[in-house]
Amino acid sequence: MSKLLHELENKLLPRNDVPAFWPGDELAVHILIKEGDKERIQVFTGICIGRRGSGLRETFTVRKLSYGEAVERVFPVHSPSVKKIEVIKSREKNRLAPRAKLYYLRKQK
Amino acid sequence: MVPGIIGKKIGMTHVYDEKGTMVPVTVVQAGPCFVVQVKQQSQDGYNAIQIGYGQVSEKKLTRPVLMHLKKRGLPPLGTLREIRVAANKVSEYTPGQQLTVEAFQPGQYVDVTGTSIGKGFQGVVKRHHFRGGPATHGSMSHRAPGSIGNTAPQRVPRGRKMAGHMGCQKVTVQNLKIVKILPEENCLLLEGAVPGPREGLVLIQPAIKKTRLT
C-alpha cells in the first residue's frame, strides 16, 4: 500500500478510542442496533480469534458459544456502529495459545 | 465549473458515511493542473483547453514541449491533455491558471477516464465471458470458442468475438460520486472503482449524464 494512502487512512479514522486487544482476549463488543427509528446497544461477548487487515479496513472476529452453538461475528474495528470494545479477560488468563489466528478453537468444540 | 482535472490513482480503501454505512472509495490524487493553452474557433478551428499535470525534470521533456510550457511561465509538466470546452466558456480560461480539486464539490457526480489494466493475449472465456465446454465426460473442448460461423456466408463475420489482446484500453466509468475532498493532499475520494492500475493516470470530468447534486 502506498505511503500516501496509509497516511490518509490514519487521517480519516473516525475514532481513536480503540483499546489494545489481541487474539485470545475475551471481549465485550457494544454494537449499535437500529430497528426502524429506535436505537439500542447490544453487547456481544466472546473470544477474539483473529484480527485482519490494517488501518481503516481492519476487522476482528469474535467467537462465542450461544446455547451450545458456536457463533462467530466479524466486526470492523473502526465502524461507527461498534460503540465500545471492552477487554474482559486477557489471553494469558484465558490460557490460550499465543497465536495470531485461534482457528484451532473451532475444531476443539 | 472546471471541464476536467488529471490525477493519479492511489488505491482503494473505505470510509463510513453519516449513517455508519461502509462506502468503498478510490483515492485519486488530482491536480494541481495548469491551463497551458486555450484553443479557439477563430484560431484553431475548435474550442478547447490544454491542461498539464505532474511536474517532471526538464530533461524528461523534448525541447519543443519544454518551450511550449516555458513561454507561458509554467513548470515542466509530464502530461498534457486537451479537453473540449463550449464556445461561450472558453474566455473563462487563461494560460497559467491553476485547476485544483477544490473546484469540485462533495456529492457531485463525475466521469473518470483511465487506461484499464493490461491482461495480454487472452482466450475467449476470460475476454468475452464465453462459457467454455464441459470439463469431463470425454469432452475435448474445454476453453475453446466453438463454431465461428455457418457455411452460408463463406467467411467469418466482422466483429466475431475471438481470443486476442485484452485490457490496456481507454475506459470511462460514468457517474461516480465524490464522497470527500481533501484539499491539503489534493485528493478526491470517489465511490467505487476507477479504471486502471494504481499510479495510473486518470482524467476526471463532471458527469455528462448526472449533473444533479445529492
PDB file of N, CA, C and O in Angstrom, chain A residues 8-72:
ATOM      1  N   LEU A   8      -3.448   8.849   4.665  1.00  0.00           N
ATOM      2  CA  LEU A   8      -4.834   9.300   4.530  1.00  0.00           C
ATOM      3  C   LEU A   8      -5.763   8.484   5.417  1.00  0.00           C
ATOM      4  O   LEU A   8      -6.661   9.027   6.047  1.00  0.00           O
ATOM      5  N   GLU A   9      -5.501   7.173   5.464  1.00  0.00           N
ATOM      6  CA  GLU A   9      -6.357   6.317   6.282  1.00  0.00           C
ATOM      7  C   GLU A   9      -6.269   6.718   7.746  1.00  0.00           C
ATOM      8  O   GLU A   9      -7.271   6.777   8.440  1.00  0.00           O
ATOM      9  N   ASN A  10      -5.063   7.013   8.197  1.00  0.00           N
ATOM     10  CA  ASN A  10      -4.903   7.440   9.587  1.00  0.00           C
ATOM     11  C   ASN A  10      -5.630   8.750   9.847  1.00  0.00           C
ATOM     12  O   ASN A  10      -6.169   8.979  10.920  1.00  0.00           O
ATOM     13  N   LYS A  11      -5.664   9.602   8.837  1.00  0.00           N
ATOM     14  CA  LYS A  11      -6.327  10.893   8.979  1.00  0.00           C
ATOM     15  C   LYS A  11      -7.844  10.735   9.011  1.00  0.00           C
ATOM     16  O   LYS A  11      -8.550  11.461   9.690  1.00  0.00           O
ATOM     17  N   LEU A  12      -8.337   9.762   8.255  1.00  0.00           N
ATOM     18  CA  LEU A  12      -9.783   9.580   8.131  1.00  0.00           C
ATOM     19  C   LEU A  12     -10.380   8.719   9.233  1.00  0.00           C
ATOM     20  O   LEU A  12     -11.584   8.537   9.290  1.00  0.00           O
ATOM     21  N   LEU A  13      -9.533   8.168  10.111  1.00  0.00           N
ATOM     22  CA  LEU A  13     -10.046   7.300  11.175  1.00  0.00           C
ATOM     23  C   LEU A  13     -11.145   8.014  11.942  1.00  0.00           C
ATOM     24  O   LEU A  13     -10.932   9.098  12.474  1.00  0.00           O
ATOM     25  N   PRO A  14     -12.359   7.430  11.995  1.00  0.00           N
ATOM     26  CA  PRO A  14     -13.434   8.126  12.678  1.00  0.00           C
ATOM     27  C   PRO A  14     -13.283   8.122  14.200  1.00  0.00           C
ATOM     28  O   PRO A  14     -13.871   8.935  14.881  1.00  0.00           O
ATOM     29  N   ARG A  15     -12.525   7.172  14.751  1.00  0.00           N
ATOM     30  CA  ARG A  15     -12.373   7.142  16.198  1.00  0.00           C
ATOM     31  C   ARG A  15     -10.983   6.653  16.581  1.00  0.00           C
ATOM     32  O   ARG A  15     -10.334   5.894  15.870  1.00  0.00           O
ATOM     33  N   ASN A  16     -10.545   7.110  17.732  1.00  0.00           N
ATOM     34  CA  ASN A  16      -9.212   6.733  18.192  1.00  0.00           C
ATOM     35  C   ASN A  16      -9.261   6.099  19.576  1.00  0.00           C
ATOM     36  O   ASN A  16      -8.253   6.000  20.250  1.00  0.00           O
ATOM     37  N   ASP A  17     -10.470   5.693  19.995  1.00  0.00           N
ATOM     38  CA  ASP A  17     -10.599   5.170  21.354  1.00  0.00           C
ATOM     39  C   ASP A  17     -10.594   3.645  21.392  1.00  0.00           C
ATOM     40  O   ASP A  17     -11.087   3.037  22.324  1.00  0.00           O
ATOM     41  N   VAL A  18     -10.028   3.026  20.361  1.00  0.00           N
ATOM     42  CA  VAL A  18      -9.994   1.568  20.329  1.00  0.00           C
ATOM     43  C   VAL A  18      -8.923   1.077  21.302  1.00  0.00           C
ATOM     44  O   VAL A  18      -7.763   1.475  21.184  1.00  0.00           O
ATOM     45  N   PRO A  19      -9.303   0.226  22.267  1.00  0.00           N
ATOM     46  CA  PRO A  19      -8.283  -0.244  23.206  1.00  0.00           C
ATOM     47  C   PRO A  19      -7.368  -1.260  22.538  1.00  0.00           C
ATOM     48  O   PRO A  19      -7.692  -1.803  21.483  1.00  0.00           O
ATOM     49  N   ALA A  20      -6.223  -1.490  23.177  1.00  0.00           N
ATOM     50  CA  ALA A  20      -5.306  -2.501  22.658  1.00  0.00           C
ATOM     51  C   ALA A  20      -5.872  -3.865  23.006  1.00  0.00           C
ATOM     52  O   ALA A  20      -6.143  -4.152  24.166  1.00  0.00           O
ATOM     53  N   PHE A  21      -6.131  -4.678  22.010  1.00  0.00           N
ATOM     54  CA  PHE A  21      -6.562  -6.044  22.289  1.00  0.00           C
ATOM     55  C   PHE A  21      -5.952  -6.974  21.273  1.00  0.00           C
ATOM     56  O   PHE A  21      -5.583  -6.569  20.176  1.00  0.00           O
ATOM     57  N   TRP A  22      -5.792  -8.238  21.661  1.00  0.00           N
ATOM     58  CA  TRP A  22      -5.123  -9.205  20.823  1.00  0.00           C
ATOM     59  C   TRP A  22      -5.980 -10.462  20.681  1.00  0.00           C
ATOM     60  O   TRP A  22      -6.874 -10.681  21.509  1.00  0.00           O
ATOM     61  N   PRO A  23      -5.706 -11.274  19.687  1.00  0.00           N
ATOM     62  CA  PRO A  23      -6.421 -12.531  19.572  1.00  0.00           C
ATOM     63  C   PRO A  23      -6.237 -13.354  20.852  1.00  0.00           C
ATOM     64  O   PRO A  23      -5.128 -13.437  21.376  1.00  0.00           O
ATOM     65  N   GLY A  24      -7.315 -13.912  21.370  1.00  0.00           N
ATOM     66  CA  GLY A  24      -7.273 -14.660  22.616  1.00  0.00           C
ATOM     67  C   GLY A  24      -7.931 -13.911  23.753  1.00  0.00           C
ATOM     68  O   GLY A  24      -8.351 -14.508  24.737  1.00  0.00           O
ATOM     69  N   ASP A  25      -8.040 -12.593  23.629  1.00  0.00           N
ATOM     70  CA  ASP A  25      -8.702 -11.804  24.661  1.00  0.00           C
ATOM     71  C   ASP A  25     -10.206 -12.042  24.605  1.00  0.00           C
ATOM     72  O   ASP A  25     -10.778 -12.235  23.533  1.00  0.00           O
ATOM     73  N   GLU A  26     -10.807 -12.000  25.786  1.00  0.00           N
ATOM     74  CA  GLU A  26     -12.261 -12.074  25.826  1.00  0.00           C
ATOM     75  C   GLU A  26     -12.801 -10.648  25.739  1.00  0.00           C
ATOM     76  O   GLU A  26     -12.423  -9.785  26.528  1.00  0.00           O
ATOM     77  N   LEU A  27     -13.663 -10.400  24.772  1.00  0.00           N
ATOM     78  CA  LEU A  27     -14.129  -9.041  24.513  1.00  0.00           C
ATOM     79  C   LEU A  27     -15.628  -8.918  24.729  1.00  0.00           C
ATOM     80  O   LEU A  27     -16.378  -9.865  24.539  1.00  0.00           O
ATOM     81  N   ALA A  28     -16.035  -7.703  25.100  1.00  0.00           N
ATOM     82  CA  ALA A  28     -17.450  -7.345  25.078  1.00  0.00           C
ATOM     83  C   ALA A  28     -17.580  -6.234  24.052  1.00  0.00           C
ATOM     84  O   ALA A  28     -17.031  -5.147  24.219  1.00  0.00           O
ATOM     85  N   VAL A  29     -18.267  -6.528  22.960  1.00  0.00           N
ATOM     86  CA  VAL A  29     -18.389  -5.545  21.876  1.00  0.00           C
ATOM     87  C   VAL A  29     -19.784  -4.922  21.950  1.00  0.00           C
ATOM     88  O   VAL A  29     -20.795  -5.615  21.893  1.00  0.00           O
ATOM     89  N   HIS A  30     -19.808  -3.605  22.136  1.00  0.00           N
ATOM     90  CA  HIS A  30     -21.086  -2.896  22.227  1.00  0.00           C
ATOM     91  C   HIS A  30     -21.488  -2.434  20.830  1.00  0.00           C
ATOM     92  O   HIS A  30     -20.815  -1.599  20.244  1.00  0.00           O
ATOM     93  N   ILE A  31     -22.571  -2.995  20.298  1.00  0.00           N
ATOM     94  CA  ILE A  31     -22.970  -2.699  18.929  1.00  0.00           C
ATOM     95  C   ILE A  31     -24.258  -1.889  18.942  1.00  0.00           C
ATOM     96  O   ILE A  31     -25.192  -2.199  19.679  1.00  0.00           O
ATOM     97  N   LEU A  32     -24.287  -0.880  18.104  1.00  0.00           N
ATOM     98  CA  LEU A  32     -25.492  -0.063  17.945  1.00  0.00           C
ATOM     99  C   LEU A  32     -26.430  -0.772  16.982  1.00  0.00           C
ATOM    100  O   LEU A  32     -26.052  -1.101  15.861  1.00  0.00           O
ATOM    101  N   ILE A  33     -27.658  -1.026  17.434  1.00  0.00           N
ATOM    102  CA  ILE A  33     -28.634  -1.688  16.571  1.00  0.00           C
ATOM    103  C   ILE A  33     -29.792  -0.752  16.316  1.00  0.00           C
ATOM    104  O   ILE A  33     -30.343  -0.152  17.237  1.00  0.00           O
ATOM    105  N   LYS A  34     -30.134  -0.579  15.035  1.00  0.00           N
ATOM    106  CA  LYS A  34     -31.231   0.299  14.667  1.00  0.00           C
ATOM    107  C   LYS A  34     -32.415  -0.548  14.225  1.00  0.00           C
ATOM    108  O   LYS A  34     -32.300  -1.366  13.309  1.00  0.00           O
ATOM    109  N   GLU A  35     -33.556  -0.366  14.890  1.00  0.00           N
ATOM    110  CA  GLU A  35     -34.775  -1.058  14.478  1.00  0.00           C
ATOM    111  C   GLU A  35     -35.783   0.020  14.153  1.00  0.00           C
ATOM    112  O   GLU A  35     -36.338   0.650  15.054  1.00  0.00           O
ATOM    113  N   GLY A  36     -35.995   0.258  12.886  1.00  0.00           N
ATOM    114  CA  GLY A  36     -36.860   1.372  12.495  1.00  0.00           C
ATOM    115  C   GLY A  36     -36.219   2.668  12.947  1.00  0.00           C
ATOM    116  O   GLY A  36     -35.088   2.957  12.580  1.00  0.00           O
ATOM    117  N   ASP A  37     -36.926   3.408  13.804  1.00  0.00           N
ATOM    118  CA  ASP A  37     -36.316   4.647  14.299  1.00  0.00           C
ATOM    119  C   ASP A  37     -35.821   4.483  15.729  1.00  0.00           C
ATOM    120  O   ASP A  37     -35.418   5.441  16.363  1.00  0.00           O
ATOM    121  N   LYS A  38     -35.872   3.243  16.236  1.00  0.00           N
ATOM    122  CA  LYS A  38     -35.378   3.003  17.601  1.00  0.00           C
ATOM    123  C   LYS A  38     -33.933   2.556  17.549  1.00  0.00           C
ATOM    124  O   LYS A  38     -33.526   1.813  16.666  1.00  0.00           O
ATOM    125  N   GLU A  39     -33.172   2.995  18.524  1.00  0.00           N
ATOM    126  CA  GLU A  39     -31.769   2.597  18.595  1.00  0.00           C
ATOM    127  C   GLU A  39     -31.507   1.948  19.943  1.00  0.00           C
ATOM    128  O   GLU A  39     -32.039   2.387  20.956  1.00  0.00           O
ATOM    129  N   ARG A  40     -30.727   0.897  19.935  1.00  0.00           N
ATOM    130  CA  ARG A  40     -30.318   0.327  21.220  1.00  0.00           C
ATOM    131  C   ARG A  40     -28.932  -0.280  21.074  1.00  0.00           C
ATOM    132  O   ARG A  40     -28.430  -0.478  19.967  1.00  0.00           O
ATOM    133  N   ILE A  41     -28.334  -0.564  22.224  1.00  0.00           N
ATOM    134  CA  ILE A  41     -26.987  -1.127  22.238  1.00  0.00           C
ATOM    135  C   ILE A  41     -27.079  -2.599  22.633  1.00  0.00           C
ATOM    136  O   ILE A  41     -27.770  -2.951  23.578  1.00  0.00           O
ATOM    137  N   GLN A  42     -26.442  -3.450  21.840  1.00  0.00           N
ATOM    138  CA  GLN A  42     -26.397  -4.862  22.171  1.00  0.00           C
ATOM    139  C   GLN A  42     -24.947  -5.234  22.442  1.00  0.00           C
ATOM    140  O   GLN A  42     -24.052  -4.720  21.784  1.00  0.00           O
ATOM    141  N   VAL A  43     -24.752  -6.099  23.419  1.00  0.00           N
ATOM    142  CA  VAL A  43     -23.382  -6.485  23.743  1.00  0.00           C
ATOM    143  C   VAL A  43     -23.137  -7.912  23.276  1.00  0.00           C
ATOM    144  O   VAL A  43     -23.929  -8.807  23.547  1.00  0.00           O
ATOM    145  N   PHE A  44     -22.089  -8.076  22.513  1.00  0.00           N
ATOM    146  CA  PHE A  44     -21.687  -9.397  22.022  1.00  0.00           C
ATOM    147  C   PHE A  44     -20.398  -9.772  22.742  1.00  0.00           C
ATOM    148  O   PHE A  44     -19.381  -9.099  22.592  1.00  0.00           O
ATOM    149  N   THR A  45     -20.456 -10.819  23.557  1.00  0.00           N
ATOM    150  CA  THR A  45     -19.288 -11.186  24.360  1.00  0.00           C
ATOM    151  C   THR A  45     -18.715 -12.510  23.875  1.00  0.00           C
ATOM    152  O   THR A  45     -19.455 -13.479  23.689  1.00  0.00           O
ATOM    153  N   GLY A  46     -17.414 -12.539  23.681  1.00  0.00           N
ATOM    154  CA  GLY A  46     -16.773 -13.774  23.239  1.00  0.00           C
ATOM    155  C   GLY A  46     -15.276 -13.589  23.123  1.00  0.00           C
ATOM    156  O   GLY A  46     -14.729 -12.556  23.508  1.00  0.00           O
ATOM    157  N   ILE A  47     -14.650 -14.603  22.552  1.00  0.00           N
ATOM    158  CA  ILE A  47     -13.190 -14.572  22.432  1.00  0.00           C
ATOM    159  C   ILE A  47     -12.806 -14.082  21.043  1.00  0.00           C
ATOM    160  O   ILE A  47     -13.343 -14.552  20.033  1.00  0.00           O
ATOM    161  N   CYS A  48     -11.878 -13.138  21.021  1.00  0.00           N
ATOM    162  CA  CYS A  48     -11.358 -12.641  19.740  1.00  0.00           C
ATOM    163  C   CYS A  48     -10.448 -13.718  19.163  1.00  0.00           C
ATOM    164  O   CYS A  48      -9.482 -14.123  19.812  1.00  0.00           O
ATOM    165  N   ILE A  49     -10.769 -14.243  17.972  1.00  0.00           N
ATOM    166  CA  ILE A  49      -9.923 -15.313  17.426  1.00  0.00           C
ATOM    167  C   ILE A  49      -9.043 -14.827  16.285  1.00  0.00           C
ATOM    168  O   ILE A  49      -8.315 -15.602  15.694  1.00  0.00           O
ATOM    169  N   GLY A  50      -9.075 -13.544  15.975  1.00  0.00           N
ATOM    170  CA  GLY A  50      -8.164 -13.050  14.958  1.00  0.00           C
ATOM    171  C   GLY A  50      -8.459 -11.621  14.569  1.00  0.00           C
ATOM    172  O   GLY A  50      -9.591 -11.155  14.702  1.00  0.00           O
ATOM    173  N   ARG A  51      -7.429 -10.930  14.123  1.00  0.00           N
ATOM    174  CA  ARG A  51      -7.597  -9.596  13.550  1.00  0.00           C
ATOM    175  C   ARG A  51      -7.076  -9.657  12.137  1.00  0.00           C
ATOM    176  O   ARG A  51      -6.139 -10.393  11.837  1.00  0.00           O
ATOM    177  N   ARG A  52      -7.684  -8.895  11.262  1.00  0.00           N
ATOM    178  CA  ARG A  52      -7.370  -9.000   9.846  1.00  0.00           C
ATOM    179  C   ARG A  52      -7.333  -7.608   9.235  1.00  0.00           C
ATOM    180  O   ARG A  52      -8.139  -6.751   9.587  1.00  0.00           O
ATOM    181  N   GLY A  53      -6.403  -7.376   8.332  1.00  0.00           N
ATOM    182  CA  GLY A  53      -6.305  -6.077   7.670  1.00  0.00           C
ATOM    183  C   GLY A  53      -5.584  -5.066   8.535  1.00  0.00           C
ATOM    184  O   GLY A  53      -5.085  -5.377   9.619  1.00  0.00           O
ATOM    185  N   SER A  54      -5.535  -3.828   8.062  1.00  0.00           N
ATOM    186  CA  SER A  54      -4.841  -2.797   8.817  1.00  0.00           C
ATOM    187  C   SER A  54      -5.515  -1.466   8.585  1.00  0.00           C
ATOM    188  O   SER A  54      -6.318  -1.305   7.665  1.00  0.00           O
ATOM    189  N   GLY A  55      -5.181  -0.523   9.449  1.00  0.00           N
ATOM    190  CA  GLY A  55      -5.696   0.842   9.298  1.00  0.00           C
ATOM    191  C   GLY A  55      -7.209   0.891   9.377  1.00  0.00           C
ATOM    192  O   GLY A  55      -7.846   0.217  10.178  1.00  0.00           O
ATOM    193  N   LEU A  56      -7.774   1.649   8.464  1.00  0.00           N
ATOM    194  CA  LEU A  56      -9.215   1.879   8.424  1.00  0.00           C
ATOM    195  C   LEU A  56      -9.994   0.608   8.121  1.00  0.00           C
ATOM    196  O   LEU A  56     -11.160   0.482   8.448  1.00  0.00           O
ATOM    197  N   ARG A  57      -9.340  -0.347   7.453  1.00  0.00           N
ATOM    198  CA  ARG A  57     -10.072  -1.515   6.975  1.00  0.00           C
ATOM    199  C   ARG A  57      -9.952  -2.718   7.896  1.00  0.00           C
ATOM    200  O   ARG A  57     -10.333  -3.808   7.543  1.00  0.00           O
ATOM    201  N   GLU A  58      -9.366  -2.502   9.078  1.00  0.00           N
ATOM    202  CA  GLU A  58      -9.124  -3.640   9.959  1.00  0.00           C
ATOM    203  C   GLU A  58     -10.423  -4.218  10.520  1.00  0.00           C
ATOM    204  O   GLU A  58     -11.332  -3.485  10.885  1.00  0.00           O
ATOM    205  N   THR A  59     -10.497  -5.542  10.587  1.00  0.00           N
ATOM    206  CA  THR A  59     -11.649  -6.214  11.196  1.00  0.00           C
ATOM    207  C   THR A  59     -11.156  -7.214  12.233  1.00  0.00           C
ATOM    208  O   THR A  59      -9.988  -7.600  12.227  1.00  0.00           O
ATOM    209  N   PHE A  60     -12.056  -7.633  13.124  1.00  0.00           N
ATOM    210  CA  PHE A  60     -11.713  -8.690  14.072  1.00  0.00           C
ATOM    211  C   PHE A  60     -12.885  -9.650  14.199  1.00  0.00           C
ATOM    212  O   PHE A  60     -14.033  -9.276  14.000  1.00  0.00           O
ATOM    213  N   THR A  61     -12.560 -10.900  14.510  1.00  0.00           N
ATOM    214  CA  THR A  61     -13.575 -11.943  14.615  1.00  0.00           C
ATOM    215  C   THR A  61     -13.761 -12.311  16.082  1.00  0.00           C
ATOM    216  O   THR A  61     -12.779 -12.533  16.790  1.00  0.00           O
ATOM    217  N   VAL A  62     -15.017 -12.362  16.519  1.00  0.00           N
ATOM    218  CA  VAL A  62     -15.320 -12.748  17.897  1.00  0.00           C
ATOM    219  C   VAL A  62     -16.145 -14.032  17.857  1.00  0.00           C
ATOM    220  O   VAL A  62     -17.102 -14.143  17.095  1.00  0.00           O
ATOM    221  N   ARG A  63     -15.726 -15.011  18.681  1.00  0.00           N
ATOM    222  CA  ARG A  63     -16.411 -16.300  18.712  1.00  0.00           C
ATOM    223  C   ARG A  63     -16.983 -16.519  20.096  1.00  0.00           C
ATOM    224  O   ARG A  63     -16.325 -16.258  21.097  1.00  0.00           O
ATOM    225  N   LYS A  64     -18.219 -16.978  20.152  1.00  0.00           N
ATOM    226  CA  LYS A  64     -18.796 -17.316  21.453  1.00  0.00           C
ATOM    227  C   LYS A  64     -19.689 -18.532  21.313  1.00  0.00           C
ATOM    228  O   LYS A  64     -20.059 -18.928  20.204  1.00  0.00           O
ATOM    229  N   LEU A  65     -20.022 -19.134  22.457  1.00  0.00           N
ATOM    230  CA  LEU A  65     -20.945 -20.258  22.462  1.00  0.00           C
ATOM    231  C   LEU A  65     -22.292 -19.746  22.942  1.00  0.00           C
ATOM    232  O   LEU A  65     -22.411 -19.221  24.041  1.00  0.00           O
ATOM    233  N   SER A  66     -23.286 -19.868  22.082  1.00  0.00           N
ATOM    234  CA  SER A  66     -24.613 -19.417  22.437  1.00  0.00           C
ATOM    235  C   SER A  66     -25.524 -20.637  22.524  1.00  0.00           C
ATOM    236  O   SER A  66     -25.801 -21.273  21.516  1.00  0.00           O
ATOM    237  N   TYR A  67     -25.919 -21.014  23.725  1.00  0.00           N
ATOM    238  CA  TYR A  67     -26.739 -22.209  23.975  1.00  0.00           C
ATOM    239  C   TYR A  67     -26.113 -23.432  23.311  1.00  0.00           C
ATOM    240  O   TYR A  67     -26.776 -24.181  22.603  1.00  0.00           O
ATOM    241  N   GLY A  68     -24.812 -23.592  23.495  1.00  0.00           N
ATOM    242  CA  GLY A  68     -24.122 -24.759  22.964  1.00  0.00           C
ATOM    243  C   GLY A  68     -23.771 -24.679  21.486  1.00  0.00           C
ATOM    244  O   GLY A  68     -23.122 -25.540  20.933  1.00  0.00           O
ATOM    245  N   GLU A  69     -24.225 -23.619  20.822  1.00  0.00           N
ATOM    246  CA  GLU A  69     -23.940 -23.463  19.397  1.00  0.00           C
ATOM    247  C   GLU A  69     -22.903 -22.359  19.222  1.00  0.00           C
ATOM    248  O   GLU A  69     -23.087 -21.262  19.754  1.00  0.00           O
ATOM    249  N   ALA A  70     -21.840 -22.636  18.471  1.00  0.00           N
ATOM    250  CA  ALA A  70     -20.799 -21.628  18.286  1.00  0.00           C
ATOM    251  C   ALA A  70     -21.268 -20.546  17.314  1.00  0.00           C
ATOM    252  O   ALA A  70     -21.871 -20.854  16.288  1.00  0.00           O
ATOM    253  N   VAL A  71     -21.036 -19.275  17.664  1.00  0.00           N
ATOM    254  CA  VAL A  71     -21.392 -18.147  16.812  1.00  0.00           C
ATOM    255  C   VAL A  71     -20.146 -17.313  16.617  1.00  0.00           C
ATOM    256  O   VAL A  71     -19.435 -17.015  17.571  1.00  0.00           O
ATOM    257  N   GLU A  72     -19.893 -16.940  15.370  1.00  0.00           N
ATOM    258  CA  GLU A  72     -18.762 -16.049  15.090  1.00  0.00           C
ATOM    259  C   GLU A  72     -19.267 -14.809  14.400  1.00  0.00           C
ATOM    260  O   GLU A  72     -20.101 -14.886  13.497  1.00  0.00           O
TER     261      GLU A  72
END
